[in-house]
Amino acid sequence: MSIQLENVSYTYGVGTPFEKTALRNVTMEISSGDFVGIIGHTGSGKSTLVQLLNGLLQPTMGQVTVNGMDISQKSKAAMDMRHKVGMVFQYPEYQLFEETVAKDIAFGPRNMGLAEEEIEQRVKEAMEFVHLDYEEYGNRSPFRLSGGQMRRVAIAGVIAIHPEYLILDEPSAGLDPVGREDIFAEVKRWHEEKNITVILVSHNMEDISHLANRLIVLDHSEIILDGEPLEIFAKQQDLLHRAGVSVPPVTEVLQYLQKRGLPVEDRVRTVEEAAASIYAGVRGNTHAH
Amino acid sequence: MSIPMIKLDHMSHSYTDEEGKKVYAVQDVSLSIQAGEFVAIIGTNGSGKSTLAKHFNVLLVPTEGTCEVCGMRTDDPDLTWDIRQKVGMVFQNPDNQIVAAIVEEDVAFGPENLGVPSEEIKKRVKAALERVNMTQYAHHGPHLLSGGQKQRIAIAGILAMQSQCIVLDEPTAMLDPMGRKEVMDTIHQLNTEGITVILITHFMEEAVTADRVIVINKGRLQMDGKPHDIFTHVRELKKMGLDVPVSAELALRLREKGISLPDTIITKKELGDALCQYS
Amino acid sequence: MLTDITLGQYFPGHSFLHKLDPRAKIMATMIFIIAIFFAESIPAYGVVTAFVVLNFALSRLPLKLIVKSLKPLWIIIVFTMGIHIFTTPGVVLWQYGFLSITKEGVYQGSLMTARLVYLIVFSSLLTYTTSPIVLTDGIEHLLNPFRRIGVPAHELAMMMTIALRFIPTLLEETDRIMKAQTARGANFTSGSILQRGKNMIPLLVPLFVSAFRRADELATAMEARCYRGGAGRTRMNELSYTYRDGIAMAAIVLVTGILIWMRWFV
């Protein structure tokens, strides 16, 4: 069970004077259960890549298969398979349109042709999942909610189609530190509880380092790094720098302290681990004297 | 003592909510900002920081207390337009503050509103675009610019009005890291040239570069001081829902583990210096 | 890529027509549209044709642009020709059943069609040689004198400028919303007309909500930059007439004069 890209390229405006290759020769596989972080400078091909994963864009070269099926086909089976890859865009609250929260969340399931009882069940489930009380908010107009609540309604709308793979494009955009923490805690929960394969597109390496077990770095339409985040932070700083991205703040501090001669371990994810690493390094150092 | 650029005296802004209750968005804030300062105002969403900022150019007026800009009271309607000429504002959404279909025409919008003569406007627009490094985009359509470039155009539009103070309300919230850097570099440069900068943000890495940090929480002024004095209060800031520099947090945790370090650390260099001394 | 928002209509250049003041061009176009209706004889049409060709040569635009301007309206052109050919009574040239083509019909049809074509071509010359922003400026200036009778010239011009400015931005947003809804299974491409109309709701509602929000934020930003309506405003780029505009206006008045003379005094 995976999403596979085989020699995939995407070029905009083929044959016109505005022809531009957004993605070049990508071969990769996202396995079920992964938590993938995708990072890259603006224009590196990030959004093109994720839109190929769920069929919003068709490759101009190569093939995209989801769970073994080529999703560029026009068959119903291919369309159903495309729906297994859900996508939450940036500022998703801007896509809300229905009269009530429940109706908006039901939009996806209804488009899939499900029965009414099933739809209602999914709406309730999705709202519970994003911590929005069905009784209290179900019948309210989505436009009367706070920004954060609207975002959760939008996300619930995508969860309700029961995707196996979930693409999130900068889910914390515009949120303050508390909002960011909340939403990533939620994402982590979905990944663990529902075993949804998550693909997180972000500019923030810190968020990726906290959650992802795999990091993909894009630079000028190509994948230049693909592997375990901590490995990449430790060994590939030059490539990261060239790609216009940086290591997470804790890693940066630890690597700086290493240069200053302190024996600290830099393969950590959190501030707690970093503090422990420095403590060990400093204590070890003083004992050596 | 010269007249402060901004002076708030026990200022509050309240409104009545849907249930008829009186709610304070900003409560009993007193502060004074001098010309030439670079002040960061930080707080979470809903803390009242944006509401506060909107008083500086009379988009809002106090419901209690006073707000003065260069000695002019904001509750005097005759002074509104003079105040708005002195204090310009850059908003969060880069698109929704650009009026014209060509960059140089948008920069000209402010001076046109002030009735500045045509030749003078041309000079000001040219100079403003140079100061924000956007001269080569003068004839572009704004939709072709990146977020960071659009915000620089907005800043140029204020420079063309010859404002003395720029208030930026979360100007980088919708930008990517490169855009954020462009905007921050620009406003720091302008500050060295004498422009008073008031930056409303929740990004700690931006606030840390300011001369002075003001912390707003639940509508009240919580802290006011230099970055070093503010960001070392790690626990307090985190309780308010704010970020702290990672070095400050590491220093606190190490102190709690028994390693004695000075309590003024907020940068990695300071942390490095202190740890090297310790061992 | 064009660096401005010309919607593909404006064709930048440095010709005589490009350098004319937009007010002169607008007035000349309006006068010409009226003047065409004074032409009723072949020699008169000859004058008109010569004038159109002259202007086209002055514009230095490629011929294919003219063809492009006629394309969207070819149905109307053919229809006009057809109506006149088949329904004008007179000397019959060709007959098939109840369809008959008359000499008068061909004559009338050709003249009417020519009139229509010249109208379209001349107006296109206006939009091809004048950028929308400059055009808006020209319209504002021409409407200004009518402010005393209540025409909100400045407000109309401001509305047009802002609309032009936001067209690319709103198009981008439409694309984004469409993608987001498609990812939820929305279908914008197939179905009956009624079906497709209903399917537009998930696209139109968010777009409208967003547009209102933008308008609100933009208004605040404009006020922050001291905007308080048209009173007392100056302009960075002021319009000014040159000798070229004098020549252009003289030319159009001359042509109109000739056509009037040919219509009533020859």
JSON list of N, CA, C and O in Angstrom, two decimals, chain B residues 141-173:
[
{"chain": "B", "resi": 141, "resn": "GLY", "atom": "N", "xyz": [3.00, 44.76, -12.69]},
{"chain": "B", "resi": 141, "resn": "GLY", "atom": "CA", "xyz": [1.71, 44.57, -12.03]},
{"chain": "B", "resi": 141, "resn": "GLY", "atom": "C", "xyz": [1.95, 43.87, -10.71]},
{"chain": "B", "resi": 141, "resn": "GLY", "atom": "O", "xyz": [2.77, 42.96, -10.63]},
{"chain": "B", "resi": 142, "resn": "PRO", "atom": "N", "xyz": [1.25, 44.28, -9.66]},
{"chain": "B", "resi": 142, "resn": "PRO", "atom": "CA", "xyz": [1.54, 43.73, -8.32]},
{"chain": "B", "resi": 142, "resn": "PRO", "atom": "C", "xyz": [1.30, 42.23, -8.22]},
{"chain": "B", "resi": 142, "resn": "PRO", "atom": "O", "xyz": [1.92, 41.56, -7.41]},
{"chain": "B", "resi": 143, "resn": "HIS", "atom": "N", "xyz": [0.44, 41.67, -9.07]},
{"chain": "B", "resi": 143, "resn": "HIS", "atom": "CA", "xyz": [0.14, 40.25, -8.96]},
{"chain": "B", "resi": 143, "resn": "HIS", "atom": "C", "xyz": [1.33, 39.38, -9.34]},
{"chain": "B", "resi": 143, "resn": "HIS", "atom": "O", "xyz": [1.33, 38.19, -9.11]},
{"chain": "B", "resi": 144, "resn": "LEU", "atom": "N", "xyz": [2.35, 40.01, -9.94]},
{"chain": "B", "resi": 144, "resn": "LEU", "atom": "CA", "xyz": [3.52, 39.23, -10.33]},
{"chain": "B", "resi": 144, "resn": "LEU", "atom": "C", "xyz": [4.59, 39.21, -9.25]},
{"chain": "B", "resi": 144, "resn": "LEU", "atom": "O", "xyz": [5.63, 38.60, -9.41]},
{"chain": "B", "resi": 145, "resn": "LEU", "atom": "N", "xyz": [4.34, 39.93, -8.15]},
{"chain": "B", "resi": 145, "resn": "LEU", "atom": "CA", "xyz": [5.35, 40.03, -7.11]},
{"chain": "B", "resi": 145, "resn": "LEU", "atom": "C", "xyz": [5.17, 38.96, -6.05]},
{"chain": "B", "resi": 145, "resn": "LEU", "atom": "O", "xyz": [4.06, 38.46, -5.83]},
{"chain": "B", "resi": 146, "resn": "SER", "atom": "N", "xyz": [6.28, 38.64, -5.36]},
{"chain": "B", "resi": 146, "resn": "SER", "atom": "CA", "xyz": [6.19, 37.71, -4.24]},
{"chain": "B", "resi": 146, "resn": "SER", "atom": "C", "xyz": [5.61, 38.46, -3.04]},
{"chain": "B", "resi": 146, "resn": "SER", "atom": "O", "xyz": [5.52, 39.68, -3.04]},
{"chain": "B", "resi": 147, "resn": "GLY", "atom": "N", "xyz": [5.24, 37.70, -1.99]},
{"chain": "B", "resi": 147, "resn": "GLY", "atom": "CA", "xyz": [4.68, 38.32, -0.79]},
{"chain": "B", "resi": 147, "resn": "GLY", "atom": "C", "xyz": [5.61, 39.36, -0.19]},
{"chain": "B", "resi": 147, "resn": "GLY", "atom": "O", "xyz": [5.21, 40.46, 0.16]},
{"chain": "B", "resi": 148, "resn": "GLY", "atom": "N", "xyz": [6.90, 38.98, -0.10]},
{"chain": "B", "resi": 148, "resn": "GLY", "atom": "CA", "xyz": [7.88, 39.90, 0.49]},
{"chain": "B", "resi": 148, "resn": "GLY", "atom": "C", "xyz": [8.00, 41.18, -0.34]},
{"chain": "B", "resi": 148, "resn": "GLY", "atom": "O", "xyz": [8.13, 42.28, 0.20]},
{"chain": "B", "resi": 149, "resn": "GLN", "atom": "N", "xyz": [7.96, 41.04, -1.66]},
{"chain": "B", "resi": 149, "resn": "GLN", "atom": "CA", "xyz": [8.05, 42.21, -2.53]},
{"chain": "B", "resi": 149, "resn": "GLN", "atom": "C", "xyz": [6.82, 43.10, -2.37]},
{"chain": "B", "resi": 149, "resn": "GLN", "atom": "O", "xyz": [6.92, 44.32, -2.35]},
{"chain": "B", "resi": 150, "resn": "LYS", "atom": "N", "xyz": [5.65, 42.49, -2.25]},
{"chain": "B", "resi": 150, "resn": "LYS", "atom": "CA", "xyz": [4.42, 43.27, -2.07]},
{"chain": "B", "resi": 150, "resn": "LYS", "atom": "C", "xyz": [4.49, 44.07, -0.78]},
{"chain": "B", "resi": 150, "resn": "LYS", "atom": "O", "xyz": [4.10, 45.25, -0.73]},
{"chain": "B", "resi": 151, "resn": "GLN", "atom": "N", "xyz": [4.99, 43.47, 0.28]},
{"chain": "B", "resi": 151, "resn": "GLN", "atom": "CA", "xyz": [5.07, 44.20, 1.54]},
{"chain": "B", "resi": 151, "resn": "GLN", "atom": "C", "xyz": [6.07, 45.34, 1.42]},
{"chain": "B", "resi": 151, "resn": "GLN", "atom": "O", "xyz": [5.87, 46.41, 2.01]},
{"chain": "B", "resi": 152, "resn": "ARG", "atom": "N", "xyz": [7.11, 45.15, 0.65]},
{"chain": "B", "resi": 152, "resn": "ARG", "atom": "CA", "xyz": [8.07, 46.24, 0.46]},
{"chain": "B", "resi": 152, "resn": "ARG", "atom": "C", "xyz": [7.44, 47.39, -0.31]},
{"chain": "B", "resi": 152, "resn": "ARG", "atom": "O", "xyz": [7.73, 48.55, -0.08]},
{"chain": "B", "resi": 153, "resn": "ILE", "atom": "N", "xyz": [6.56, 47.05, -1.24]},
{"chain": "B", "resi": 153, "resn": "ILE", "atom": "CA", "xyz": [5.84, 48.10, -1.97]},
{"chain": "B", "resi": 153, "resn": "ILE", "atom": "C", "xyz": [4.94, 48.87, -1.01]},
{"chain": "B", "resi": 153, "resn": "ILE", "atom": "O", "xyz": [4.84, 50.10, -1.06]},
{"chain": "B", "resi": 154, "resn": "ALA", "atom": "N", "xyz": [4.30, 48.14, -0.09]},
{"chain": "B", "resi": 154, "resn": "ALA", "atom": "CA", "xyz": [3.44, 48.80, 0.89]},
{"chain": "B", "resi": 154, "resn": "ALA", "atom": "C", "xyz": [4.27, 49.77, 1.74]},
{"chain": "B", "resi": 154, "resn": "ALA", "atom": "O", "xyz": [3.85, 50.89, 2.02]},
{"chain": "B", "resi": 155, "resn": "ILE", "atom": "N", "xyz": [5.47, 49.31, 2.12]},
{"chain": "B", "resi": 155, "resn": "ILE", "atom": "CA", "xyz": [6.36, 50.18, 2.90]},
{"chain": "B", "resi": 155, "resn": "ILE", "atom": "C", "xyz": [6.75, 51.40, 2.08]},
{"chain": "B", "resi": 155, "resn": "ILE", "atom": "O", "xyz": [6.73, 52.54, 2.58]},
{"chain": "B", "resi": 156, "resn": "ALA", "atom": "N", "xyz": [7.06, 51.19, 0.81]},
{"chain": "B", "resi": 156, "resn": "ALA", "atom": "CA", "xyz": [7.42, 52.31, -0.06]},
{"chain": "B", "resi": 156, "resn": "ALA", "atom": "C", "xyz": [6.29, 53.33, -0.14]},
{"chain": "B", "resi": 156, "resn": "ALA", "atom": "O", "xyz": [6.51, 54.54, -0.14]},
{"chain": "B", "resi": 157, "resn": "GLY", "atom": "N", "xyz": [5.07, 52.83, -0.18]},
{"chain": "B", "resi": 157, "resn": "GLY", "atom": "CA", "xyz": [3.91, 53.71, -0.24]},
{"chain": "B", "resi": 157, "resn": "GLY", "atom": "C", "xyz": [3.83, 54.63, 0.96]},
{"chain": "B", "resi": 157, "resn": "GLY", "atom": "O", "xyz": [3.37, 55.77, 0.88]},
{"chain": "B", "resi": 158, "resn": "ILE", "atom": "N", "xyz": [4.30, 54.14, 2.11]},
{"chain": "B", "resi": 158, "resn": "ILE", "atom": "CA", "xyz": [4.29, 54.97, 3.31]},
{"chain": "B", "resi": 158, "resn": "ILE", "atom": "C", "xyz": [5.47, 55.93, 3.31]},
{"chain": "B", "resi": 158, "resn": "ILE", "atom": "O", "xyz": [5.34, 57.09, 3.71]},
{"chain": "B", "resi": 159, "resn": "LEU", "atom": "N", "xyz": [6.61, 55.47, 2.82]},
{"chain": "B", "resi": 159, "resn": "LEU", "atom": "CA", "xyz": [7.77, 56.37, 2.73]},
{"chain": "B", "resi": 159, "resn": "LEU", "atom": "C", "xyz": [7.46, 57.54, 1.81]},
{"chain": "B", "resi": 159, "resn": "LEU", "atom": "O", "xyz": [7.87, 58.67, 2.08]},
{"chain": "B", "resi": 160, "resn": "ALA", "atom": "N", "xyz": [6.69, 57.27, 0.76]},
{"chain": "B", "resi": 160, "resn": "ALA", "atom": "CA", "xyz": [6.37, 58.34, -0.19]},
{"chain": "B", "resi": 160, "resn": "ALA", "atom": "C", "xyz": [5.50, 59.41, 0.46]},
{"chain": "B", "resi": 160, "resn": "ALA", "atom": "O", "xyz": [5.42, 60.54, -0.03]},
{"chain": "B", "resi": 161, "resn": "MET", "atom": "N", "xyz": [4.83, 59.06, 1.55]},
{"chain": "B", "resi": 161, "resn": "MET", "atom": "CA", "xyz": [4.02, 60.05, 2.26]},
{"chain": "B", "resi": 161, "resn": "MET", "atom": "C", "xyz": [4.87, 60.82, 3.26]},
{"chain": "B", "resi": 161, "resn": "MET", "atom": "O", "xyz": [4.37, 61.68, 3.98]},
{"chain": "B", "resi": 162, "resn": "GLN", "atom": "N", "xyz": [6.16, 60.46, 3.33]},
{"chain": "B", "resi": 162, "resn": "GLN", "atom": "CA", "xyz": [7.09, 61.09, 4.26]},
{"chain": "B", "resi": 162, "resn": "GLN", "atom": "C", "xyz": [6.62, 60.93, 5.70]},
{"chain": "B", "resi": 162, "resn": "GLN", "atom": "O", "xyz": [6.72, 61.87, 6.51]},
{"chain": "B", "resi": 163, "resn": "SER", "atom": "N", "xyz": [6.10, 59.74, 6.02]},
{"chain": "B", "resi": 163, "resn": "SER", "atom": "CA", "xyz": [5.72, 59.46, 7.40]},
{"chain": "B", "resi": 163, "resn": "SER", "atom": "C", "xyz": [6.96, 59.31, 8.25]},
{"chain": "B", "resi": 163, "resn": "SER", "atom": "O", "xyz": [8.02, 58.93, 7.77]},
{"chain": "B", "resi": 164, "resn": "GLN", "atom": "N", "xyz": [6.82, 59.58, 9.55]},
{"chain": "B", "resi": 164, "resn": "GLN", "atom": "CA", "xyz": [7.96, 59.47, 10.45]},
{"chain": "B", "resi": 164, "resn": "GLN", "atom": "C", "xyz": [7.96, 58.15, 11.19]},
{"chain": "B", "resi": 164, "resn": "GLN", "atom": "O", "xyz": [8.95, 57.76, 11.80]},
{"chain": "B", "resi": 165, "resn": "CYS", "atom": "N", "xyz": [6.80, 57.47, 11.14]},
{"chain": "B", "resi": 165, "resn": "CYS", "atom": "CA", "xyz": [6.69, 56.24, 11.91]},
{"chain": "B", "resi": 165, "resn": "CYS", "atom": "C", "xyz": [5.94, 55.22, 11.08]},
{"chain": "B", "resi": 165, "resn": "CYS", "atom": "O", "xyz": [4.94, 55.54, 10.42]},
{"chain": "B", "resi": 166, "resn": "ILE", "atom": "N", "xyz": [6.43, 53.98, 11.08]},
{"chain": "B", "resi": 166, "resn": "ILE", "atom": "CA", "xyz": [5.71, 52.91, 10.37]},
{"chain": "B", "resi": 166, "resn": "ILE", "atom": "C", "xyz": [5.29, 51.87, 11.39]},
{"chain": "B", "resi": 166, "resn": "ILE", "atom": "O", "xyz": [6.12, 51.34, 12.14]},
{"chain": "B", "resi": 167, "resn": "VAL", "atom": "N", "xyz": [3.99, 51.56, 11.41]},
{"chain": "B", "resi": 167, "resn": "VAL", "atom": "CA", "xyz": [3.46, 50.50, 12.26]},
{"chain": "B", "resi": 167, "resn": "VAL", "atom": "C", "xyz": [3.19, 49.30, 11.34]},
{"chain": "B", "resi": 167, "resn": "VAL", "atom": "O", "xyz": [2.52, 49.43, 10.33]},
{"chain": "B", "resi": 168, "resn": "LEU", "atom": "N", "xyz": [3.75, 48.15, 11.69]},
{"chain": "B", "resi": 168, "resn": "LEU", "atom": "CA", "xyz": [3.54, 46.96, 10.85]},
{"chain": "B", "resi": 168, "resn": "LEU", "atom": "C", "xyz": [2.77, 45.93, 11.66]},
{"chain": "B", "resi": 168, "resn": "LEU", "atom": "O", "xyz": [3.26, 45.44, 12.67]},
{"chain": "B", "resi": 169, "resn": "ASP", "atom": "N", "xyz": [1.56, 45.62, 11.20]},
{"chain": "B", "resi": 169, "resn": "ASP", "atom": "CA", "xyz": [0.70, 44.70, 11.92]},
{"chain": "B", "resi": 169, "resn": "ASP", "atom": "C", "xyz": [0.84, 43.28, 11.38]},
{"chain": "B", "resi": 169, "resn": "ASP", "atom": "O", "xyz": [0.21, 42.92, 10.40]},
{"chain": "B", "resi": 170, "resn": "GLU", "atom": "N", "xyz": [1.69, 42.49, 12.03]},
{"chain": "B", "resi": 170, "resn": "GLU", "atom": "CA", "xyz": [1.97, 41.11, 11.61]},
{"chain": "B", "resi": 170, "resn": "GLU", "atom": "C", "xyz": [2.29, 41.04, 10.11]},
{"chain": "B", "resi": 170, "resn": "GLU", "atom": "O", "xyz": [1.68, 40.27, 9.38]},
{"chain": "B", "resi": 171, "resn": "PRO", "atom": "N", "xyz": [3.26, 41.80, 9.65]},
{"chain": "B", "resi": 171, "resn": "PRO", "atom": "CA", "xyz": [3.52, 41.92, 8.22]},
{"chain": "B", "resi": 171, "resn": "PRO", "atom": "C", "xyz": [4.06, 40.65, 7.59]},
{"chain": "B", "resi": 171, "resn": "PRO", "atom": "O", "xyz": [4.00, 40.49, 6.38]},
{"chain": "B", "resi": 172, "resn": "THR", "atom": "N", "xyz": [4.61, 39.74, 8.43]},
{"chain": "B", "resi": 172, "resn": "THR", "atom": "CA", "xyz": [5.23, 38.56, 7.83]},
{"chain": "B", "resi": 172, "resn": "THR", "atom": "C", "xyz": [4.43, 37.29, 8.04]},
{"chain": "B", "resi": 172, "resn": "THR", "atom": "O", "xyz": [4.87, 36.21, 7.65]},
{"chain": "B", "resi": 173, "resn": "ALA", "atom": "N", "xyz": [3.25, 37.41, 8.64]},
{"chain": "B", "resi": 173, "resn": "ALA", "atom": "CA", "xyz": [2.48, 36.21, 8.99]},
{"chain": "B", "resi": 173, "resn": "ALA", "atom": "C", "xyz": [2.13, 35.38, 7.76]},
{"chain": "B", "resi": 173, "resn": "ALA", "atom": "O", "xyz": [2.01, 34.16, 7.84]}
]
